[in-house]
PDB file of C-alpha atoms in Angstrom:
ATOM      1  CA  LYS A  85      76.581  90.230  91.807  1.00  0.00           C
ATOM      2  CA  ASN A  86      78.631  88.644  90.062  1.00  0.00           C
ATOM      3  CA  GLN A  87      79.532  85.113  91.327  1.00  0.00           C
ATOM      4  CA  VAL A  88      81.584  82.226  89.351  1.00  0.00           C
ATOM      5  CA  GLU A  89      81.230  79.109  90.403  1.00  0.00           C
ATOM      6  CA  GLN A  90      84.050  76.821  90.472  1.00  0.00           C
ATOM      7  CA  SER A  91      83.530  72.651  90.508  1.00  0.00           C
ATOM      8  CA  PRO A  92      84.463  69.716  92.032  1.00  0.00           C
ATOM      9  CA  GLN A  93      85.626  72.169  95.059  1.00  0.00           C
ATOM     10  CA  SER A  94      88.133  69.082  94.976  1.00  0.00           C
ATOM     11  CA  LEU A  95      89.690  66.149  92.372  1.00  0.00           C
ATOM     12  CA  ILE A  96      91.698  63.328  92.567  1.00  0.00           C
ATOM     13  CA  ILE A  97      92.898  61.832  89.823  1.00  0.00           C
ATOM     14  CA  LEU A  98      96.043  59.061  88.251  1.00  0.00           C
ATOM     15  CA  GLU A  99      99.211  60.398  87.203  1.00  0.00           C
ATOM     16  CA  GLY A 100      98.834  60.167  82.955  1.00  0.00           C
ATOM     17  CA  LYS A 101      94.624  60.994  83.148  1.00  0.00           C
ATOM     18  CA  ASN A 102      92.526  63.308  82.392  1.00  0.00           C
ATOM     19  CA  CYS A 103      90.573  65.391  83.727  1.00  0.00           C
ATOM     20  CA  THR A 104      88.332  68.537  83.572  1.00  0.00           C
ATOM     21  CA  LEU A 105      87.397  71.318  85.453  1.00  0.00           C
ATOM     22  CA  GLN A 106      84.288  73.714  85.779  1.00  0.00           C
ATOM     23  CA  CYS A 107      83.279  77.675  86.004  1.00  0.00           C
ATOM     24  CA  ASN A 108      79.211  78.933  86.229  1.00  0.00           C
ATOM     25  CA  TYR A 109      79.822  82.672  86.354  1.00  0.00           C
ATOM     26  CA  THR A 110      76.855  85.577  86.935  1.00  0.00           C
ATOM     27  CA  VAL A 111      78.841  88.412  85.674  1.00  0.00           C
ATOM     28  CA  SER A 112      78.272  91.342  83.868  1.00  0.00           C
ATOM     29  CA  PRO A 113      78.630  92.637  81.671  1.00  0.00           C
ATOM     30  CA  PHE A 114      81.258  90.374  80.030  1.00  0.00           C
ATOM     31  CA  SER A 115      84.867  90.665  79.649  1.00  0.00           C
ATOM     32  CA  ASN A 116      86.609  87.953  79.646  1.00  0.00           C
ATOM     33  CA  LEU A 117      87.831  84.807  81.777  1.00  0.00           C
ATOM     34  CA  ARG A 118      90.779  83.460  82.968  1.00  0.00           C
ATOM     35  CA  TRP A 119      91.984  80.481  84.680  1.00  0.00           C
ATOM     36  CA  TYR A 120      94.880  79.601  86.871  1.00  0.00           C
ATOM     37  CA  LYS A 121      96.734  76.987  88.306  1.00  0.00           C
ATOM     38  CA  GLN A 122      97.812  78.432  92.010  1.00  0.00           C
ATOM     39  CA  ASP A 123     100.669  76.210  93.962  1.00  0.00           C
ATOM     40  CA  THR A 124     100.244  75.879  97.393  1.00  0.00           C
ATOM     41  CA  GLY A 125     102.301  78.407  98.964  1.00  0.00           C
ATOM     42  CA  ARG A 126     102.647  80.831  96.678  1.00  0.00           C
ATOM     43  CA  GLY A 127     100.763  82.987  94.045  1.00  0.00           C
ATOM     44  CA  PRO A 128      98.560  82.664  90.891  1.00  0.00           C
ATOM     45  CA  VAL A 129      99.463  82.198  87.338  1.00  0.00           C
ATOM     46  CA  SER A 130      97.879  82.881  84.068  1.00  0.00           C
ATOM     47  CA  LEU A 131      97.261  80.192  82.405  1.00  0.00           C
ATOM     48  CA  THR A 132      94.458  82.020  79.667  1.00  0.00           C
ATOM     49  CA  ILE A 133      92.772  84.329  78.664  1.00  0.00           C
ATOM     50  CA  MET A 134      89.873  84.201  76.313  1.00  0.00           C
ATOM     51  CA  THR A 135      87.606  86.990  75.236  1.00  0.00           C
ATOM     52  CA  PHE A 136      84.063  86.870  74.113  1.00  0.00           C
ATOM     53  CA  SER A 137      84.588  85.983  71.187  1.00  0.00           C
ATOM     54  CA  GLU A 138      86.844  82.959  71.382  1.00  0.00           C
ATOM     55  CA  ASN A 139      85.815  79.231  71.728  1.00  0.00           C
ATOM     56  CA  THR A 140      88.850  77.729  72.557  1.00  0.00           C
ATOM     57  CA  LYS A 141      92.435  78.460  73.766  1.00  0.00           C
ATOM     58  CA  SER A 142      95.385  75.738  74.847  1.00  0.00           C
ATOM     59  CA  ASN A 143      97.843  76.314  76.991  1.00  0.00           C
ATOM     60  CA  GLY A 144     100.043  73.426  76.359  1.00  0.00           C
ATOM     61  CA  ARG A 145      97.947  70.278  78.134  1.00  0.00           C
ATOM     62  CA  TYR A 146      96.091  73.060  79.505  1.00  0.00           C
ATOM     63  CA  THR A 147      92.514  73.813  77.421  1.00  0.00           C
ATOM     64  CA  ALA A 148      90.138  76.170  78.194  1.00  0.00           C
ATOM     65  CA  THR A 149      86.751  76.430  76.282  1.00  0.00           C
ATOM     66  CA  LEU A 150      84.256  79.292  76.416  1.00  0.00           C
ATOM     67  CA  ASP A 151      80.459  78.705  76.610  1.00  0.00           C
ATOM     68  CA  ALA A 152      79.457  82.364  76.838  1.00  0.00           C
ATOM     69  CA  ASP A 153      75.941  81.891  76.361  1.00  0.00           C
ATOM     70  CA  THR A 154      75.320  78.964  78.821  1.00  0.00           C
ATOM     71  CA  LYS A 155      78.726  81.930  81.204  1.00  0.00           C
ATOM     72  CA  GLN A 156      79.802  77.787  81.223  1.00  0.00           C
ATOM     73  CA  SER A 157      84.018  77.403  81.535  1.00  0.00           C
ATOM     74  CA  SER A 158      85.804  74.286  81.220  1.00  0.00           C
ATOM     75  CA  LEU A 159      89.337  73.669  82.608  1.00  0.00           C
ATOM     76  CA  HIS A 160      90.804  69.983  80.496  1.00  0.00           C
ATOM     77  CA  ILE A 161      94.356  69.097  81.485  1.00  0.00           C
ATOM     78  CA  THR A 162      95.574  66.254  79.242  1.00  0.00           C
ATOM     79  CA  ALA A 163      97.613  63.600  80.262  1.00  0.00           C
ATOM     80  CA  SER A 164      97.896  64.372  83.806  1.00  0.00           C
ATOM     81  CA  GLN A 165     101.321  65.005  85.676  1.00  0.00           C
ATOM     82  CA  LEU A 166     102.996  64.827  89.267  1.00  0.00           C
ATOM     83  CA  SER A 167     102.670  68.626  88.983  1.00  0.00           C
ATOM     84  CA  ASP A 168      99.744  69.872  87.924  1.00  0.00           C
ATOM     85  CA  SER A 169      98.670  68.761  91.151  1.00  0.00           C
ATOM     86  CA  ALA A 170      97.813  72.503  93.026  1.00  0.00           C
ATOM     87  CA  SER A 171      94.436  75.521  92.584  1.00  0.00           C
ATOM     88  CA  TYR A 172      93.050  75.481  89.187  1.00  0.00           C
ATOM     89  CA  ILE A 173      91.436  79.480  89.227  1.00  0.00           C
ATOM     90  CA  CYS A 174      88.228  80.667  87.409  1.00  0.00           C
ATOM     91  CA  VAL A 175      88.403  84.403  86.592  1.00  0.00           C
ATOM     92  CA  VAL A 176      86.208  86.541  85.251  1.00  0.00           C
ATOM     93  CA  ARG A 177      86.496  90.170  84.473  1.00  0.00           C
ATOM     94  CA  SER A 178      83.683  91.994  83.936  1.00  0.00           C
ATOM     95  CA  ASN A 179      83.405  95.948  81.579  1.00  0.00           C
ATOM     96  CA  SER A 180      82.452  98.227  84.893  1.00  0.00           C
ATOM     97  CA  GLY A 181      84.783  99.450  87.008  1.00  0.00           C
ATOM     98  CA  TYR A 182      88.698  99.372  86.895  1.00  0.00           C
ATOM     99  CA  SER A 183      89.176  96.279  88.217  1.00  0.00           C
ATOM    100  CA  THR A 184      86.205  94.081  88.656  1.00  0.00           C
ATOM    101  CA  LEU A 185      87.820  91.494  88.718  1.00  0.00           C
ATOM    102  CA  THR A 186      85.145  87.644  90.848  1.00  0.00           C
ATOM    103  CA  PHE A 187      87.382  84.853  91.435  1.00  0.00           C
ATOM    104  CA  GLY A 188      86.340  81.252  92.066  1.00  0.00           C
ATOM    105  CA  LYS A 189      87.146  79.463  95.423  1.00  0.00           C
ATOM    106  CA  GLY A 190      88.854  77.124  93.653  1.00  0.00           C
ATOM    107  CA  THR A 191      89.340  73.097  92.471  1.00  0.00           C
ATOM    108  CA  MET A 192      92.099  71.601  93.933  1.00  0.00           C
ATOM    109  CA  LEU A 193      93.479  69.263  91.807  1.00  0.00           C
ATOM    110  CA  LEU A 194      96.178  66.251  93.223  1.00  0.00           C
ATOM    111  CA  VAL A 195      97.788  63.930  90.881  1.00  0.00           C
ATOM    112  CA  SER A 196      98.256  61.181  92.160  1.00  0.00           C
ATOM    113  CA  PRO A 197     101.714  58.772  90.839  1.00  0.00           C
TER     114      PRO A 197
ATOM    115  CA  ASN B 152     113.099  89.712  84.359  1.00  0.00           C
ATOM    116  CA  ALA B 153     112.109  89.461  87.731  1.00  0.00           C
ATOM    117  CA  GLY B 154     109.479  87.864  89.450  1.00  0.00           C
ATOM    118  CA  VAL B 155     107.157  90.522  91.470  1.00  0.00           C
ATOM    119  CA  MET B 156     108.769  90.224  95.349  1.00  0.00           C
ATOM    120  CA  GLN B 157     107.496  90.672  98.205  1.00  0.00           C
ATOM    121  CA  ASN B 158     107.968  90.951 101.716  1.00  0.00           C
ATOM    122  CA  PRO B 159     107.819  89.651 103.898  1.00  0.00           C
ATOM    123  CA  ARG B 160     106.750  86.297 102.876  1.00  0.00           C
ATOM    124  CA  HIS B 161     105.502  85.901 106.501  1.00  0.00           C
ATOM    125  CA  LEU B 162     103.629  88.169 109.080  1.00  0.00           C
ATOM    126  CA  VAL B 163     103.491  87.726 112.470  1.00  0.00           C
ATOM    127  CA  ARG B 164     101.787  90.324 114.899  1.00  0.00           C
ATOM    128  CA  ARG B 165     100.073  90.758 117.785  1.00  0.00           C
ATOM    129  CA  ARG B 166      96.154  91.918 118.220  1.00  0.00           C
ATOM    130  CA  GLY B 167      96.370  96.220 117.990  1.00  0.00           C
ATOM    131  CA  GLN B 168      99.838  96.443 116.487  1.00  0.00           C
ATOM    132  CA  GLU B 169     100.790  97.915 113.529  1.00  0.00           C
ATOM    133  CA  ALA B 170     101.461  95.654 109.842  1.00  0.00           C
ATOM    134  CA  ARG B 171     103.890  96.431 106.653  1.00  0.00           C
ATOM    135  CA  LEU B 172     103.300  95.070 103.614  1.00  0.00           C
ATOM    136  CA  ARG B 173     106.159  95.179 101.243  1.00  0.00           C
ATOM    137  CA  CYS B 174     105.137  95.107  96.891  1.00  0.00           C
ATOM    138  CA  SER B 175     108.008  94.942  94.302  1.00  0.00           C
ATOM    139  CA  PRO B 176     106.428  94.642  91.012  1.00  0.00           C
ATOM    140  CA  MET B 177     107.658  93.107  87.110  1.00  0.00           C
ATOM    141  CA  LYS B 178     110.033  95.315  86.339  1.00  0.00           C
ATOM    142  CA  GLY B 179     108.519  98.155  83.574  1.00  0.00           C
ATOM    143  CA  HIS B 180     105.183  97.429  84.998  1.00  0.00           C
ATOM    144  CA  SER B 181     103.391  99.984  86.748  1.00  0.00           C
ATOM    145  CA  HIS B 182     100.343  98.649  87.409  1.00  0.00           C
ATOM    146  CA  VAL B 183      99.398  97.380  90.778  1.00  0.00           C
ATOM    147  CA  TYR B 184      96.842  95.607  92.812  1.00  0.00           C
ATOM    148  CA  TRP B 185      96.003  94.280  96.449  1.00  0.00           C
ATOM    149  CA  TYR B 186      94.656  90.997  97.093  1.00  0.00           C
ATOM    150  CA  ARG B 187      92.973  89.561 100.288  1.00  0.00           C
ATOM    151  CA  GLN B 188      92.710  85.638 100.747  1.00  0.00           C
ATOM    152  CA  LEU B 189      90.682  84.713 103.466  1.00  0.00           C
ATOM    153  CA  PRO B 190      90.814  80.571 104.057  1.00  0.00           C
ATOM    154  CA  GLU B 191      89.353  78.213 102.112  1.00  0.00           C
ATOM    155  CA  GLU B 192      88.007  81.109  99.344  1.00  0.00           C
ATOM    156  CA  GLY B 193      88.527  83.318  96.280  1.00  0.00           C
ATOM    157  CA  LEU B 194      90.959  85.906  96.123  1.00  0.00           C
ATOM    158  CA  LYS B 195      88.956  89.734  96.531  1.00  0.00           C
ATOM    159  CA  PHE B 196      90.254  92.918  95.107  1.00  0.00           C
ATOM    160  CA  MET B 197      91.325  95.571  97.900  1.00  0.00           C
ATOM    161  CA  VAL B 198      92.786  98.353  96.289  1.00  0.00           C
ATOM    162  CA  TYR B 199      94.083  99.116  92.480  1.00  0.00           C
ATOM    163  CA  LEU B 200      97.283 101.430  92.370  1.00  0.00           C
ATOM    164  CA  GLN B 201      99.292 102.803  89.521  1.00  0.00           C
ATOM    165  CA  LYS B 202     102.722 105.526  90.648  1.00  0.00           C
ATOM    166  CA  GLU B 203     101.589 107.961  93.251  1.00  0.00           C
ATOM    167  CA  ASN B 204      97.880 107.291  93.124  1.00  0.00           C
ATOM    168  CA  ILE B 205      95.155 105.356  94.028  1.00  0.00           C
ATOM    169  CA  ILE B 206      92.705 104.432  91.398  1.00  0.00           C
ATOM    170  CA  ASP B 207      90.521 102.310  92.681  1.00  0.00           C
ATOM    171  CA  GLU B 208      89.941 101.107  96.851  1.00  0.00           C
ATOM    172  CA  SER B 209      87.424 100.139  96.646  1.00  0.00           C
ATOM    173  CA  GLY B 210      87.306  97.159  97.913  1.00  0.00           C
ATOM    174  CA  MET B 211      89.455  97.773 100.712  1.00  0.00           C
ATOM    175  CA  PRO B 212      87.964  98.772 104.993  1.00  0.00           C
ATOM    176  CA  LYS B 213      87.497 102.159 105.173  1.00  0.00           C
ATOM    177  CA  GLU B 214      89.817 102.298 108.792  1.00  0.00           C
ATOM    178  CA  ARG B 215      93.233 100.422 109.384  1.00  0.00           C
ATOM    179  CA  PHE B 216      93.513 100.213 105.636  1.00  0.00           C
ATOM    180  CA  SER B 217      96.019 101.508 102.980  1.00  0.00           C
ATOM    181  CA  ALA B 218      98.016 101.363 100.831  1.00  0.00           C
ATOM    182  CA  GLU B 219     100.573 103.448  98.240  1.00  0.00           C
ATOM    183  CA  PHE B 220     102.856 103.068  95.412  1.00  0.00           C
ATOM    184  CA  PRO B 221     105.476 105.829  96.064  1.00  0.00           C
ATOM    185  CA  LYS B 222     107.854 107.339  92.752  1.00  0.00           C
ATOM    186  CA  GLU B 223     110.554 104.871  93.679  1.00  0.00           C
ATOM    187  CA  GLY B 224     110.457 101.714  96.348  1.00  0.00           C
ATOM    188  CA  PRO B 225     107.972  99.125  95.943  1.00  0.00           C
ATOM    189  CA  SER B 226     104.301  99.291  96.809  1.00  0.00           C
ATOM    190  CA  ILE B 227     102.726  99.522 100.506  1.00  0.00           C
ATOM    191  CA  LEU B 228      99.568  98.219 102.042  1.00  0.00           C
ATOM    192  CA  ARG B 229      99.977  98.760 106.249  1.00  0.00           C
ATOM    193  CA  ILE B 230      96.693  97.526 108.125  1.00  0.00           C
ATOM    194  CA  GLN B 231      96.765  99.449 111.528  1.00  0.00           C
ATOM    195  CA  GLN B 232      95.251  98.121 114.713  1.00  0.00           C
ATOM    196  CA  VAL B 233      95.482  94.401 113.532  1.00  0.00           C
ATOM    197  CA  VAL B 234      92.576  92.225 114.895  1.00  0.00           C
ATOM    198  CA  ARG B 235      92.364  88.416 114.503  1.00  0.00           C
ATOM    199  CA  GLY B 236      89.764  88.531 111.476  1.00  0.00           C
ATOM    200  CA  ASP B 237      92.726  90.209 109.836  1.00  0.00           C
ATOM    201  CA  SER B 238      94.812  86.844 109.184  1.00  0.00           C
ATOM    202  CA  ALA B 239      94.904  85.889 105.304  1.00  0.00           C
ATOM    203  CA  ALA B 240      97.535  85.793 103.304  1.00  0.00           C
ATOM    204  CA  TYR B 241      97.423  88.501 101.413  1.00  0.00           C
ATOM    205  CA  PHE B 242      98.430  89.207  96.737  1.00  0.00           C
ATOM    206  CA  CYS B 243     100.490  91.539  94.914  1.00  0.00           C
ATOM    207  CA  ALA B 244     100.276  91.088  90.788  1.00  0.00           C
ATOM    208  CA  SER B 245     101.086  93.843  88.577  1.00  0.00           C
ATOM    209  CA  SER B 246     100.529  94.463  85.100  1.00  0.00           C
ATOM    210  CA  PRO B 247     101.842  97.080  82.489  1.00  0.00           C
ATOM    211  CA  LEU B 248      98.174  97.245  81.116  1.00  0.00           C
ATOM    212  CA  ALA B 249      96.052  99.562  82.059  1.00  0.00           C
ATOM    213  CA  ALA B 250      93.146  98.106  84.055  1.00  0.00           C
ATOM    214  CA  GLY B 251      90.476  97.179  81.559  1.00  0.00           C
ATOM    215  CA  GLN B 252      92.719  96.771  78.796  1.00  0.00           C
ATOM    216  CA  THR B 253      90.472  92.685  77.601  1.00  0.00           C
ATOM    217  CA  THR B 254      93.884  91.464  78.185  1.00  0.00           C
ATOM    218  CA  ASP B 255      95.970  92.555  80.841  1.00  0.00           C
ATOM    219  CA  THR B 256      97.199  90.132  82.266  1.00  0.00           C
ATOM    220  CA  GLN B 257      98.315  89.873  85.620  1.00  0.00           C
ATOM    221  CA  TYR B 258     101.904  88.560  87.648  1.00  0.00           C
ATOM    222  CA  PHE B 259     101.349  87.853  90.462  1.00  0.00           C
ATOM    223  CA  GLY B 260     103.185  87.542  93.535  1.00  0.00           C
ATOM    224  CA  PRO B 261     104.491  84.510  96.059  1.00  0.00           C
ATOM    225  CA  GLY B 262     101.719  86.743  99.517  1.00  0.00           C
ATOM    226  CA  THR B 263     102.398  86.713 102.319  1.00  0.00           C
ATOM    227  CA  ARG B 264     100.391  85.354 104.889  1.00  0.00           C
ATOM    228  CA  LEU B 265      99.888  87.904 108.058  1.00  0.00           C
ATOM    229  CA  THR B 266      98.873  85.514 111.587  1.00  0.00           C
ATOM    230  CA  VAL B 267      97.099  88.127 113.851  1.00  0.00           C
ATOM    231  CA  LEU B 268      97.954  86.408 118.018  1.00  0.00           C
TER     232      LEU B 268
END
């Protein structure tokens, strides 16, 4: 069964600090992995997409890594800002089927002043 | 270019009534996806449509739920005879690329929050 597990479930950090969110998956066959940011009451917004051959990808203060061998990914946020407070969702696409996206439950990040 | 539009943003229905959720994809996008998000849960795929065609409805309950994406107008997710368990946030996403292409980024709407009393 395809699964995406994220940790921690929630996290509180001080403004300006860095943090790292984790994602483990058991999706097979693997196509790509995405990180989304979902503000409360809004739809998810794509941050990064990584394919099998990509180890790292950055988008501003967000850096995602992928280890396809261990089936792990991380999202590192640098110099956090209050606006980073949101749920961060790891999503893995499988190569089977038209639209097989498996979503994690998300990590709820709160950046405190 | 406006983003994905969904309406209504909030919908309250009594048990047994019908719920109609609308989704207008981004301009130029002909691929639409519907997802459901229960409280404390991740998004779950329901259905994938292209213009006038249902491509994959494997995530949609066989009864009471239907979806369409007509040639003109928004995509509609219809839930007949709603029950309390249908209460959830329903998100629509659109893409300019067909599903399965490696980097088919999906752009999400703000969601419709359905509450069944």
